[in-house]
Every structure is written in structure tokens, then in C-alpha cells.
């Protein structure tokens, strides 16, 4: 009975012109922003669509066909993550490979969470991936010996300056891995998020950006994230960085993409500024 009622509610919703949750609501603001981006000859790609929480490769493909924003799909690879071994990774790639959007397969990637990930992946599987995305949001270990997830509200930092030195080195080390996209750059844990300007000094921002540029790593603008802040984005643009866009979803719902459109306008982004994330070509880190 419950299912019948649910189906009826869904049908009624569609009949009233509501858009399915995995598709972008075709609001005037969305259509205008997209038209403006297209007026700049930009082809937008969302490189951070997790296949989790009800999101599927087919829904991602439908989203691309409905919106014109290209979909690229990934999932977390690492110990204690959904793709924790090569068998799971192979199965993920096989499943995602079947989806078609506008007649083409979707780019398939992984988000890596362990710092030795490139030694754990079968090189043949790495070759099948179109890109590798990493963020800096796991560093150190908890009292229980687990990797410390910096976004957890329980994270406390006694000496922000000392911590920042360690965190900055962690950022640079991640750029040495054979990654394609640095997600959510300049992230800070909630307990020190009010010290952004003090901790992310211009020399630090500059060093991070210059390394990303030298390594060909794109810098992500993530929907709904406060990071990176405008000062970082402006400096990155001036230093010739490439940008990518991402959702970082937890379910199959769209996220508000207005931050992407704001960045495009504020930074005056042109096709040359957007990343074509490079394929992971080897299982050894860049040096
Ligand atoms: Zn993610």
C-alpha cells in the first residue's frame, strides 16, 4: 500500500511539472547562468559525482542529457571505503562503463583517501580510469589509530600555527601523488575555519598553486563549499591554474551549482582555464 501511495505521489509530482531529484530544476536562474557559461564557450563537467546514496551512473547520464552539464562519476577508493580493493574497483568500473550520455560513456574516476593508494591499485585498472581526485581532508590518526577525518566536529586543534605547518606539508605531498584534481582546496577543519586568512597566507597559497600548475593538477570549485576562498581563486587564476567543477553528493539529489557560476563570472573563466583532467598514467607518484 505504501508503495502504491509513493508511486502515486511521484506521478502526481511529475504531472505537476516537478523535476526528479537527480535532475537540475530548470529555474530561470539556472537556465540564465548556464546560458551565460555557454556564451563563454564553456563546456562544464561535474567531476565529483559520487555513485552512492541512490546515485547511479544512469542517473548521472540522464542529468547530463537534461542539463548539458557533463557528468563524470567516481567513488571513494581506500581502506574502509566502498572501493577497498581491486575486485571492487574493477566491478565499479565495469558498472559505470555501461552508462551512456548523449551516446558516449561517462568519464570514470576515483577519489583516493589513503596516501599509498597508487601502490595498491592494479596498474591495468588505473589505466581504465579517466581521472583521480583527492582532497586533503584526512590527516594524522585518532586515539583509536584510525585516519583522522578533519571534517568531524570532534576534531580539536591546540596550536593552529603548528598544525598548519604540518597540514601544508600534507597538501604538498598530495600534489606529489599522480592525481588529476585537488578537491576542496584550502579546506580547514570547523574548529579553525575562522582563521583562514591567518593560516592560508599568500606565500602558502602561492606555493600550493604553483605546484598544482607545475604538476598539471586541476583545482576544484565545489558546489556548496566555502573553500577555496575568493583570494585563493583569484591568485590561482593569475598563476595560470586550471579549474574543475564538482558536486560531492551524498545522495542522488542535485546540489546548488550557483558557486560554479559565480566563480566563472568573478574569475572571467574561459575554455582555456578549465581542466581536462589528465589520465593517471603511472602507478608511481610524480617527483
Ligand atoms: Zn567526494
JSON list of C-alpha atoms in Angstrom, two decimals, residues 4-207:
[
{"chain": "A", "resi": 4, "resn": "UNK", "atom": "CA", "xyz": [1.29, 2.42, -4.27]},
{"chain": "A", "resi": 5, "resn": "UNK", "atom": "CA", "xyz": [0.88, 5.69, -2.42]},
{"chain": "A", "resi": 6, "resn": "UNK", "atom": "CA", "xyz": [4.52, 6.55, -3.07]},
{"chain": "A", "resi": 7, "resn": "UNK", "atom": "CA", "xyz": [4.17, 5.81, -6.79]},
{"chain": "A", "resi": 8, "resn": "UNK", "atom": "CA", "xyz": [1.06, 7.95, -6.92]},
{"chain": "A", "resi": 9, "resn": "UNK", "atom": "CA", "xyz": [2.86, 10.82, -5.18]},
{"chain": "A", "resi": 10, "resn": "UNK", "atom": "CA", "xyz": [5.74, 10.55, -7.64]},
{"chain": "A", "resi": 11, "resn": "UNK", "atom": "CA", "xyz": [3.39, 10.51, -10.63]},
{"chain": "A", "resi": 12, "resn": "UNK", "atom": "CA", "xyz": [1.47, 13.47, -9.25]},
{"chain": "A", "resi": 13, "resn": "UNK", "atom": "CA", "xyz": [4.74, 15.32, -8.79]},
{"chain": "A", "resi": 14, "resn": "UNK", "atom": "CA", "xyz": [5.81, 14.67, -12.36]},
{"chain": "A", "resi": 15, "resn": "UNK", "atom": "CA", "xyz": [2.36, 15.66, -13.63]},
{"chain": "A", "resi": 16, "resn": "UNK", "atom": "CA", "xyz": [2.71, 19.00, -11.81]},
{"chain": "A", "resi": 17, "resn": "UNK", "atom": "CA", "xyz": [5.97, 19.66, -13.60]},
{"chain": "A", "resi": 18, "resn": "UNK", "atom": "CA", "xyz": [8.31, 18.79, -10.72]},
{"chain": "A", "resi": 19, "resn": "UNK", "atom": "CA", "xyz": [11.73, 17.59, -11.73]},
{"chain": "A", "resi": 20, "resn": "UNK", "atom": "CA", "xyz": [13.09, 14.27, -10.49]},
{"chain": "A", "resi": 21, "resn": "UNK", "atom": "CA", "xyz": [15.57, 14.82, -7.63]},
{"chain": "A", "resi": 22, "resn": "UNK", "atom": "CA", "xyz": [18.60, 13.74, -9.67]},
{"chain": "A", "resi": 23, "resn": "UNK", "atom": "CA", "xyz": [17.90, 16.31, -12.40]},
{"chain": "A", "resi": 24, "resn": "UNK", "atom": "CA", "xyz": [18.56, 20.05, -12.15]},
{"chain": "A", "resi": 25, "resn": "UNK", "atom": "CA", "xyz": [15.43, 22.12, -11.53]},
{"chain": "A", "resi": 26, "resn": "UNK", "atom": "CA", "xyz": [15.04, 24.19, -14.68]},
{"chain": "A", "resi": 27, "resn": "UNK", "atom": "CA", "xyz": [14.67, 27.52, -12.89]},
{"chain": "A", "resi": 28, "resn": "UNK", "atom": "CA", "xyz": [15.18, 30.81, -14.70]},
{"chain": "A", "resi": 29, "resn": "UNK", "atom": "CA", "xyz": [18.34, 31.43, -12.64]},
{"chain": "A", "resi": 30, "resn": "UNK", "atom": "CA", "xyz": [19.79, 28.05, -13.64]},
{"chain": "A", "resi": 31, "resn": "UNK", "atom": "CA", "xyz": [18.94, 28.49, -17.30]},
{"chain": "A", "resi": 32, "resn": "UNK", "atom": "CA", "xyz": [20.36, 32.02, -17.39]},
{"chain": "A", "resi": 33, "resn": "UNK", "atom": "CA", "xyz": [23.59, 31.04, -15.61]},
{"chain": "A", "resi": 34, "resn": "UNK", "atom": "CA", "xyz": [24.10, 28.09, -17.92]},
{"chain": "A", "resi": 35, "resn": "UNK", "atom": "CA", "xyz": [23.39, 30.22, -20.99]},
{"chain": "A", "resi": 36, "resn": "UNK", "atom": "CA", "xyz": [25.98, 32.75, -19.78]},
{"chain": "A", "resi": 37, "resn": "UNK", "atom": "CA", "xyz": [28.58, 29.99, -19.35]},
{"chain": "A", "resi": 38, "resn": "UNK", "atom": "CA", "xyz": [27.75, 28.63, -22.79]},
{"chain": "A", "resi": 39, "resn": "UNK", "atom": "CA", "xyz": [28.10, 32.17, -24.13]},
{"chain": "A", "resi": 40, "resn": "UNK", "atom": "CA", "xyz": [31.71, 31.96, -22.97]},
{"chain": "A", "resi": 41, "resn": "UNK", "atom": "CA", "xyz": [32.08, 28.70, -24.94]},
{"chain": "A", "resi": 42, "resn": "UNK", "atom": "CA", "xyz": [32.49, 26.83, -21.68]},
{"chain": "A", "resi": 43, "resn": "UNK", "atom": "CA", "xyz": [31.56, 23.17, -21.51]},
{"chain": "A", "resi": 44, "resn": "UNK", "atom": "CA", "xyz": [31.01, 22.42, -17.85]},
{"chain": "A", "resi": 45, "resn": "UNK", "atom": "CA", "xyz": [31.75, 19.00, -16.40]},
{"chain": "A", "resi": 46, "resn": "UNK", "atom": "CA", "xyz": [30.89, 17.85, -12.89]},
{"chain": "A", "resi": 47, "resn": "UNK", "atom": "CA", "xyz": [33.88, 15.66, -11.98]},
{"chain": "A", "resi": 48, "resn": "UNK", "atom": "CA", "xyz": [32.69, 14.92, -8.45]},
{"chain": "A", "resi": 49, "resn": "UNK", "atom": "CA", "xyz": [29.53, 12.83, -8.77]},
{"chain": "A", "resi": 50, "resn": "UNK", "atom": "CA", "xyz": [29.72, 10.01, -6.24]},
{"chain": "A", "resi": 51, "resn": "UNK", "atom": "CA", "xyz": [27.91, 6.79, -7.07]},
{"chain": "A", "resi": 52, "resn": "UNK", "atom": "CA", "xyz": [26.42, 6.41, -3.59]},
{"chain": "A", "resi": 53, "resn": "UNK", "atom": "CA", "xyz": [23.26, 7.12, -1.62]},
{"chain": "A", "resi": 54, "resn": "UNK", "atom": "CA", "xyz": [21.00, 6.20, -4.53]},
{"chain": "A", "resi": 55, "resn": "UNK", "atom": "CA", "xyz": [23.02, 7.97, -7.22]},
{"chain": "A", "resi": 56, "resn": "UNK", "atom": "CA", "xyz": [23.63, 5.70, -10.21]},
{"chain": "A", "resi": 57, "resn": "UNK", "atom": "CA", "xyz": [25.64, 6.03, -13.45]},
{"chain": "A", "resi": 58, "resn": "UNK", "atom": "CA", "xyz": [22.36, 6.07, -15.40]},
{"chain": "A", "resi": 59, "resn": "UNK", "atom": "CA", "xyz": [21.00, 8.95, -13.30]},
{"chain": "A", "resi": 60, "resn": "UNK", "atom": "CA", "xyz": [24.26, 10.83, -13.86]},
{"chain": "A", "resi": 61, "resn": "UNK", "atom": "CA", "xyz": [23.87, 10.24, -17.59]},
{"chain": "A", "resi": 62, "resn": "UNK", "atom": "CA", "xyz": [20.28, 11.48, -17.52]},
{"chain": "A", "resi": 63, "resn": "UNK", "atom": "CA", "xyz": [21.41, 14.56, -15.61]},
{"chain": "A", "resi": 64, "resn": "UNK", "atom": "CA", "xyz": [23.93, 15.37, -18.34]},
{"chain": "A", "resi": 65, "resn": "UNK", "atom": "CA", "xyz": [21.38, 14.90, -21.12]},
{"chain": "A", "resi": 66, "resn": "UNK", "atom": "CA", "xyz": [18.82, 17.06, -19.32]},
{"chain": "A", "resi": 67, "resn": "UNK", "atom": "CA", "xyz": [21.17, 19.88, -18.28]},
{"chain": "A", "resi": 68, "resn": "UNK", "atom": "CA", "xyz": [24.02, 19.99, -20.78]},
{"chain": "A", "resi": 69, "resn": "UNK", "atom": "CA", "xyz": [26.47, 19.87, -17.85]},
{"chain": "A", "resi": 70, "resn": "UNK", "atom": "CA", "xyz": [28.64, 16.82, -18.42]},
{"chain": "A", "resi": 71, "resn": "UNK", "atom": "CA", "xyz": [28.68, 14.12, -15.77]},
{"chain": "A", "resi": 72, "resn": "UNK", "atom": "CA", "xyz": [31.78, 12.27, -14.61]},
{"chain": "A", "resi": 73, "resn": "UNK", "atom": "CA", "xyz": [31.38, 9.61, -11.93]},
{"chain": "A", "resi": 74, "resn": "UNK", "atom": "CA", "xyz": [33.58, 8.35, -9.12]},
{"chain": "A", "resi": 75, "resn": "UNK", "atom": "CA", "xyz": [33.61, 6.66, -5.76]},
{"chain": "A", "resi": 76, "resn": "UNK", "atom": "CA", "xyz": [35.99, 6.52, -2.81]},
{"chain": "A", "resi": 77, "resn": "UNK", "atom": "CA", "xyz": [38.89, 4.09, -3.04]},
{"chain": "A", "resi": 78, "resn": "UNK", "atom": "CA", "xyz": [40.79, 3.12, 0.11]},
{"chain": "A", "resi": 79, "resn": "UNK", "atom": "CA", "xyz": [40.83, 1.05, 3.27]},
{"chain": "A", "resi": 80, "resn": "UNK", "atom": "CA", "xyz": [37.43, 1.18, 4.97]},
{"chain": "A", "resi": 81, "resn": "UNK", "atom": "CA", "xyz": [35.92, 2.90, 1.91]},
{"chain": "A", "resi": 82, "resn": "UNK", "atom": "CA", "xyz": [33.38, 1.47, -0.56]},
{"chain": "A", "resi": 83, "resn": "UNK", "atom": "CA", "xyz": [36.10, 0.54, -3.09]},
{"chain": "A", "resi": 84, "resn": "UNK", "atom": "CA", "xyz": [38.54, -1.10, -0.71]},
{"chain": "A", "resi": 85, "resn": "UNK", "atom": "CA", "xyz": [40.28, -3.47, -3.14]},
{"chain": "A", "resi": 86, "resn": "UNK", "atom": "CA", "xyz": [40.95, -4.13, -6.81]},
{"chain": "A", "resi": 87, "resn": "UNK", "atom": "CA", "xyz": [37.99, -6.53, -7.20]},
{"chain": "A", "resi": 88, "resn": "UNK", "atom": "CA", "xyz": [35.57, -3.85, -6.01]},
{"chain": "A", "resi": 89, "resn": "UNK", "atom": "CA", "xyz": [37.27, -1.27, -8.23]},
{"chain": "A", "resi": 90, "resn": "UNK", "atom": "CA", "xyz": [37.04, -3.50, -11.32]},
{"chain": "A", "resi": 91, "resn": "UNK", "atom": "CA", "xyz": [33.35, -4.11, -10.67]},
{"chain": "A", "resi": 92, "resn": "UNK", "atom": "CA", "xyz": [32.75, -0.36, -10.21]},
{"chain": "A", "resi": 93, "resn": "UNK", "atom": "CA", "xyz": [34.48, 0.46, -13.50]},
{"chain": "A", "resi": 94, "resn": "UNK", "atom": "CA", "xyz": [32.54, -2.29, -15.30]},
{"chain": "A", "resi": 95, "resn": "UNK", "atom": "CA", "xyz": [29.21, -0.99, -13.98]},
{"chain": "A", "resi": 96, "resn": "UNK", "atom": "CA", "xyz": [29.94, 2.67, -14.73]},
{"chain": "A", "resi": 97, "resn": "UNK", "atom": "CA", "xyz": [31.24, 1.80, -18.21]},
{"chain": "A", "resi": 98, "resn": "UNK", "atom": "CA", "xyz": [27.78, 0.68, -19.29]},
{"chain": "A", "resi": 99, "resn": "UNK", "atom": "CA", "xyz": [26.13, 4.10, -18.90]},
{"chain": "A", "resi": 100, "resn": "UNK", "atom": "CA", "xyz": [25.78, 6.34, -21.95]},
{"chain": "A", "resi": 101, "resn": "UNK", "atom": "CA", "xyz": [25.07, 10.07, -22.04]},
{"chain": "A", "resi": 102, "resn": "UNK", "atom": "CA", "xyz": [24.45, 11.57, -25.47]},
{"chain": "A", "resi": 103, "resn": "UNK", "atom": "CA", "xyz": [25.72, 8.25, -26.85]},
{"chain": "A", "resi": 104, "resn": "UNK", "atom": "CA", "xyz": [29.07, 8.47, -25.06]},
{"chain": "A", "resi": 105, "resn": "UNK", "atom": "CA", "xyz": [30.43, 6.73, -21.96]},
{"chain": "A", "resi": 106, "resn": "UNK", "atom": "CA", "xyz": [30.92, 8.87, -18.85]},
{"chain": "A", "resi": 107, "resn": "UNK", "atom": "CA", "xyz": [34.43, 9.66, -17.58]},
{"chain": "A", "resi": 108, "resn": "UNK", "atom": "CA", "xyz": [35.12, 7.37, -14.62]},
{"chain": "A", "resi": 109, "resn": "UNK", "atom": "CA", "xyz": [37.35, 8.28, -11.70]},
{"chain": "A", "resi": 110, "resn": "UNK", "atom": "CA", "xyz": [38.12, 7.53, -8.08]},
{"chain": "A", "resi": 111, "resn": "UNK", "atom": "CA", "xyz": [38.56, 9.67, -5.02]},
{"chain": "A", "resi": 112, "resn": "UNK", "atom": "CA", "xyz": [41.61, 8.48, -3.11]},
{"chain": "A", "resi": 113, "resn": "UNK", "atom": "CA", "xyz": [41.84, 8.58, 0.66]},
{"chain": "A", "resi": 114, "resn": "UNK", "atom": "CA", "xyz": [44.99, 6.65, 1.60]},
{"chain": "A", "resi": 115, "resn": "UNK", "atom": "CA", "xyz": [48.33, 8.22, 0.83]},
{"chain": "A", "resi": 116, "resn": "UNK", "atom": "CA", "xyz": [49.75, 4.98, -0.61]},
{"chain": "A", "resi": 117, "resn": "UNK", "atom": "CA", "xyz": [46.78, 4.47, -2.96]},
{"chain": "A", "resi": 118, "resn": "UNK", "atom": "CA", "xyz": [48.91, 4.34, -6.11]},
{"chain": "A", "resi": 119, "resn": "UNK", "atom": "CA", "xyz": [50.78, 1.30, -4.77]},
{"chain": "A", "resi": 120, "resn": "UNK", "atom": "CA", "xyz": [47.51, -0.50, -4.01]},
{"chain": "A", "resi": 121, "resn": "UNK", "atom": "CA", "xyz": [45.82, -0.29, -7.42]},
{"chain": "A", "resi": 122, "resn": "UNK", "atom": "CA", "xyz": [46.38, -2.83, -10.17]},
{"chain": "A", "resi": 123, "resn": "UNK", "atom": "CA", "xyz": [48.09, -0.79, -12.95]},
{"chain": "A", "resi": 124, "resn": "UNK", "atom": "CA", "xyz": [45.69, -2.31, -15.51]},
{"chain": "A", "resi": 125, "resn": "UNK", "atom": "CA", "xyz": [42.75, -0.83, -13.54]},
{"chain": "A", "resi": 126, "resn": "UNK", "atom": "CA", "xyz": [44.48, 2.51, -13.12]},
{"chain": "A", "resi": 127, "resn": "UNK", "atom": "CA", "xyz": [44.73, 2.68, -16.92]},
{"chain": "A", "resi": 128, "resn": "UNK", "atom": "CA", "xyz": [40.96, 2.26, -17.19]},
{"chain": "A", "resi": 129, "resn": "UNK", "atom": "CA", "xyz": [40.35, 5.33, -15.02]},
{"chain": "A", "resi": 130, "resn": "UNK", "atom": "CA", "xyz": [39.95, 8.73, -16.62]},
{"chain": "A", "resi": 131, "resn": "UNK", "atom": "CA", "xyz": [40.96, 10.73, -13.56]},
{"chain": "A", "resi": 132, "resn": "UNK", "atom": "CA", "xyz": [41.89, 10.60, -9.87]},
{"chain": "A", "resi": 133, "resn": "UNK", "atom": "CA", "xyz": [40.57, 13.15, -7.40]},
{"chain": "A", "resi": 134, "resn": "UNK", "atom": "CA", "xyz": [41.99, 13.78, -3.93]},
{"chain": "A", "resi": 135, "resn": "UNK", "atom": "CA", "xyz": [41.25, 16.16, -1.14]},
{"chain": "A", "resi": 136, "resn": "UNK", "atom": "CA", "xyz": [43.37, 16.99, 1.89]},
{"chain": "A", "resi": 137, "resn": "UNK", "atom": "CA", "xyz": [40.69, 16.33, 4.49]},
{"chain": "A", "resi": 138, "resn": "UNK", "atom": "CA", "xyz": [42.18, 13.24, 6.15]},
{"chain": "A", "resi": 139, "resn": "UNK", "atom": "CA", "xyz": [45.42, 13.74, 8.08]},
{"chain": "A", "resi": 140, "resn": "UNK", "atom": "CA", "xyz": [47.03, 12.03, 11.05]},
{"chain": "A", "resi": 141, "resn": "UNK", "atom": "CA", "xyz": [45.42, 9.39, 13.25]},
{"chain": "A", "resi": 142, "resn": "UNK", "atom": "CA", "xyz": [42.87, 9.39, 16.02]},
{"chain": "A", "resi": 143, "resn": "UNK", "atom": "CA", "xyz": [43.42, 8.00, 19.53]},
{"chain": "A", "resi": 144, "resn": "UNK", "atom": "CA", "xyz": [41.97, 4.74, 18.17]},
{"chain": "A", "resi": 145, "resn": "UNK", "atom": "CA", "xyz": [44.61, 4.69, 15.44]},
{"chain": "A", "resi": 146, "resn": "UNK", "atom": "CA", "xyz": [42.14, 5.46, 12.62]},
{"chain": "A", "resi": 147, "resn": "UNK", "atom": "CA", "xyz": [42.82, 8.05, 9.91]},
{"chain": "A", "resi": 148, "resn": "UNK", "atom": "CA", "xyz": [41.68, 11.40, 11.25]},
{"chain": "A", "resi": 149, "resn": "UNK", "atom": "CA", "xyz": [38.82, 12.87, 9.24]},
{"chain": "A", "resi": 150, "resn": "UNK", "atom": "CA", "xyz": [39.25, 16.59, 9.65]},
{"chain": "A", "resi": 151, "resn": "UNK", "atom": "CA", "xyz": [35.62, 17.45, 8.98]},
{"chain": "A", "resi": 152, "resn": "UNK", "atom": "CA", "xyz": [34.40, 15.56, 12.07]},
{"chain": "A", "resi": 153, "resn": "UNK", "atom": "CA", "xyz": [33.06, 18.05, 14.66]},
{"chain": "A", "resi": 154, "resn": "UNK", "atom": "CA", "xyz": [35.08, 16.26, 17.36]},
{"chain": "A", "resi": 155, "resn": "UNK", "atom": "CA", "xyz": [38.38, 17.39, 15.80]},
{"chain": "A", "resi": 156, "resn": "UNK", "atom": "CA", "xyz": [40.20, 19.87, 18.03]},
{"chain": "A", "resi": 157, "resn": "UNK", "atom": "CA", "xyz": [43.48, 21.65, 17.34]},
{"chain": "A", "resi": 158, "resn": "UNK", "atom": "CA", "xyz": [45.52, 23.08, 20.21]},
{"chain": "A", "resi": 159, "resn": "UNK", "atom": "CA", "xyz": [48.11, 25.03, 18.25]},
{"chain": "A", "resi": 160, "resn": "UNK", "atom": "CA", "xyz": [46.70, 26.16, 14.88]},
{"chain": "A", "resi": 161, "resn": "UNK", "atom": "CA", "xyz": [50.02, 27.57, 13.58]},
{"chain": "A", "resi": 162, "resn": "UNK", "atom": "CA", "xyz": [51.94, 24.38, 14.33]},
{"chain": "A", "resi": 163, "resn": "UNK", "atom": "CA", "xyz": [49.12, 22.29, 12.90]},
{"chain": "A", "resi": 164, "resn": "UNK", "atom": "CA", "xyz": [49.03, 24.40, 9.77]},
{"chain": "A", "resi": 165, "resn": "UNK", "atom": "CA", "xyz": [52.71, 23.74, 9.06]},
{"chain": "A", "resi": 166, "resn": "UNK", "atom": "CA", "xyz": [52.01, 20.02, 9.16]},
{"chain": "A", "resi": 167, "resn": "UNK", "atom": "CA", "xyz": [48.81, 20.41, 7.12]},
{"chain": "A", "resi": 168, "resn": "UNK", "atom": "CA", "xyz": [50.51, 22.50, 4.47]},
{"chain": "A", "resi": 169, "resn": "UNK", "atom": "CA", "xyz": [53.22, 19.83, 4.05]},
{"chain": "A", "resi": 170, "resn": "UNK", "atom": "CA", "xyz": [50.39, 17.27, 3.76]},
{"chain": "A", "resi": 171, "resn": "UNK", "atom": "CA", "xyz": [48.86, 19.39, 0.96]},
{"chain": "A", "resi": 172, "resn": "UNK", "atom": "CA", "xyz": [52.14, 19.48, -0.93]},
{"chain": "A", "resi": 173, "resn": "UNK", "atom": "CA", "xyz": [52.67, 15.73, -0.52]},
{"chain": "A", "resi": 174, "resn": "UNK", "atom": "CA", "xyz": [49.24, 15.01, -2.00]},
{"chain": "A", "resi": 175, "resn": "UNK", "atom": "CA", "xyz": [50.21, 17.06, -5.04]},
{"chain": "A", "resi": 176, "resn": "UNK", "atom": "CA", "xyz": [53.16, 14.67, -5.46]},
{"chain": "A", "resi": 177, "resn": "UNK", "atom": "CA", "xyz": [50.73, 11.77, -5.95]},
{"chain": "A", "resi": 178, "resn": "UNK", "atom": "CA", "xyz": [49.61, 11.02, -9.53]},
{"chain": "A", "resi": 179, "resn": "UNK", "atom": "CA", "xyz": [46.27, 12.81, -9.09]},
{"chain": "A", "resi": 180, "resn": "UNK", "atom": "CA", "xyz": [44.28, 14.82, -11.61]},
{"chain": "A", "resi": 181, "resn": "UNK", "atom": "CA", "xyz": [42.12, 17.05, -9.40]},
{"chain": "A", "resi": 182, "resn": "UNK", "atom": "CA", "xyz": [42.68, 18.60, -5.96]},
{"chain": "A", "resi": 183, "resn": "UNK", "atom": "CA", "xyz": [39.20, 18.76, -4.43]},
{"chain": "A", "resi": 184, "resn": "UNK", "atom": "CA", "xyz": [38.06, 21.42, -1.97]},
{"chain": "A", "resi": 185, "resn": "UNK", "atom": "CA", "xyz": [41.47, 23.18, -1.90]},
{"chain": "A", "resi": 186, "resn": "UNK", "atom": "CA", "xyz": [42.49, 25.08, 1.24]},
{"chain": "A", "resi": 187, "resn": "UNK", "atom": "CA", "xyz": [39.91, 23.25, 3.36]},
{"chain": "A", "resi": 188, "resn": "UNK", "atom": "CA", "xyz": [40.14, 23.92, 7.09]},
{"chain": "A", "resi": 189, "resn": "UNK", "atom": "CA", "xyz": [38.51, 21.94, 9.92]},
{"chain": "A", "resi": 190, "resn": "UNK", "atom": "CA", "xyz": [35.49, 23.68, 11.52]},
{"chain": "A", "resi": 191, "resn": "UNK", "atom": "CA", "xyz": [37.37, 24.45, 14.78]},
{"chain": "A", "resi": 192, "resn": "UNK", "atom": "CA", "xyz": [39.84, 26.75, 12.97]},
{"chain": "A", "resi": 193, "resn": "UNK", "atom": "CA", "xyz": [37.79, 27.82, 9.95]},
{"chain": "A", "resi": 194, "resn": "UNK", "atom": "CA", "xyz": [37.69, 31.39, 11.33]},
{"chain": "A", "resi": 195, "resn": "UNK", "atom": "CA", "xyz": [41.48, 31.66, 10.94]},
{"chain": "A", "resi": 196, "resn": "UNK", "atom": "CA", "xyz": [41.58, 31.20, 7.17]},
{"chain": "A", "resi": 197, "resn": "UNK", "atom": "CA", "xyz": [43.35, 34.46, 6.30]},
{"chain": "A", "resi": 198, "resn": "UNK", "atom": "CA", "xyz": [45.90, 33.98, 9.05]},
{"chain": "A", "resi": 199, "resn": "UNK", "atom": "CA", "xyz": [46.68, 30.33, 8.21]},
{"chain": "A", "resi": 200, "resn": "UNK", "atom": "CA", "xyz": [46.41, 30.42, 4.43]},
{"chain": "A", "resi": 201, "resn": "UNK", "atom": "CA", "xyz": [48.98, 33.13, 3.93]},
{"chain": "A", "resi": 202, "resn": "UNK", "atom": "CA", "xyz": [49.71, 34.33, 0.43]},
{"chain": "A", "resi": 203, "resn": "UNK", "atom": "CA", "xyz": [53.10, 32.55, 0.27]},
{"chain": "A", "resi": 204, "resn": "UNK", "atom": "CA", "xyz": [51.39, 29.27, 1.21]},
{"chain": "A", "resi": 205, "resn": "UNK", "atom": "CA", "xyz": [48.62, 29.77, -1.32]},
{"chain": "A", "resi": 206, "resn": "UNK", "atom": "CA", "xyz": [51.15, 30.68, -3.99]},
{"chain": "A", "resi": 207, "resn": "UNK", "atom": "CA", "xyz": [53.33, 27.63, -3.29]}
]
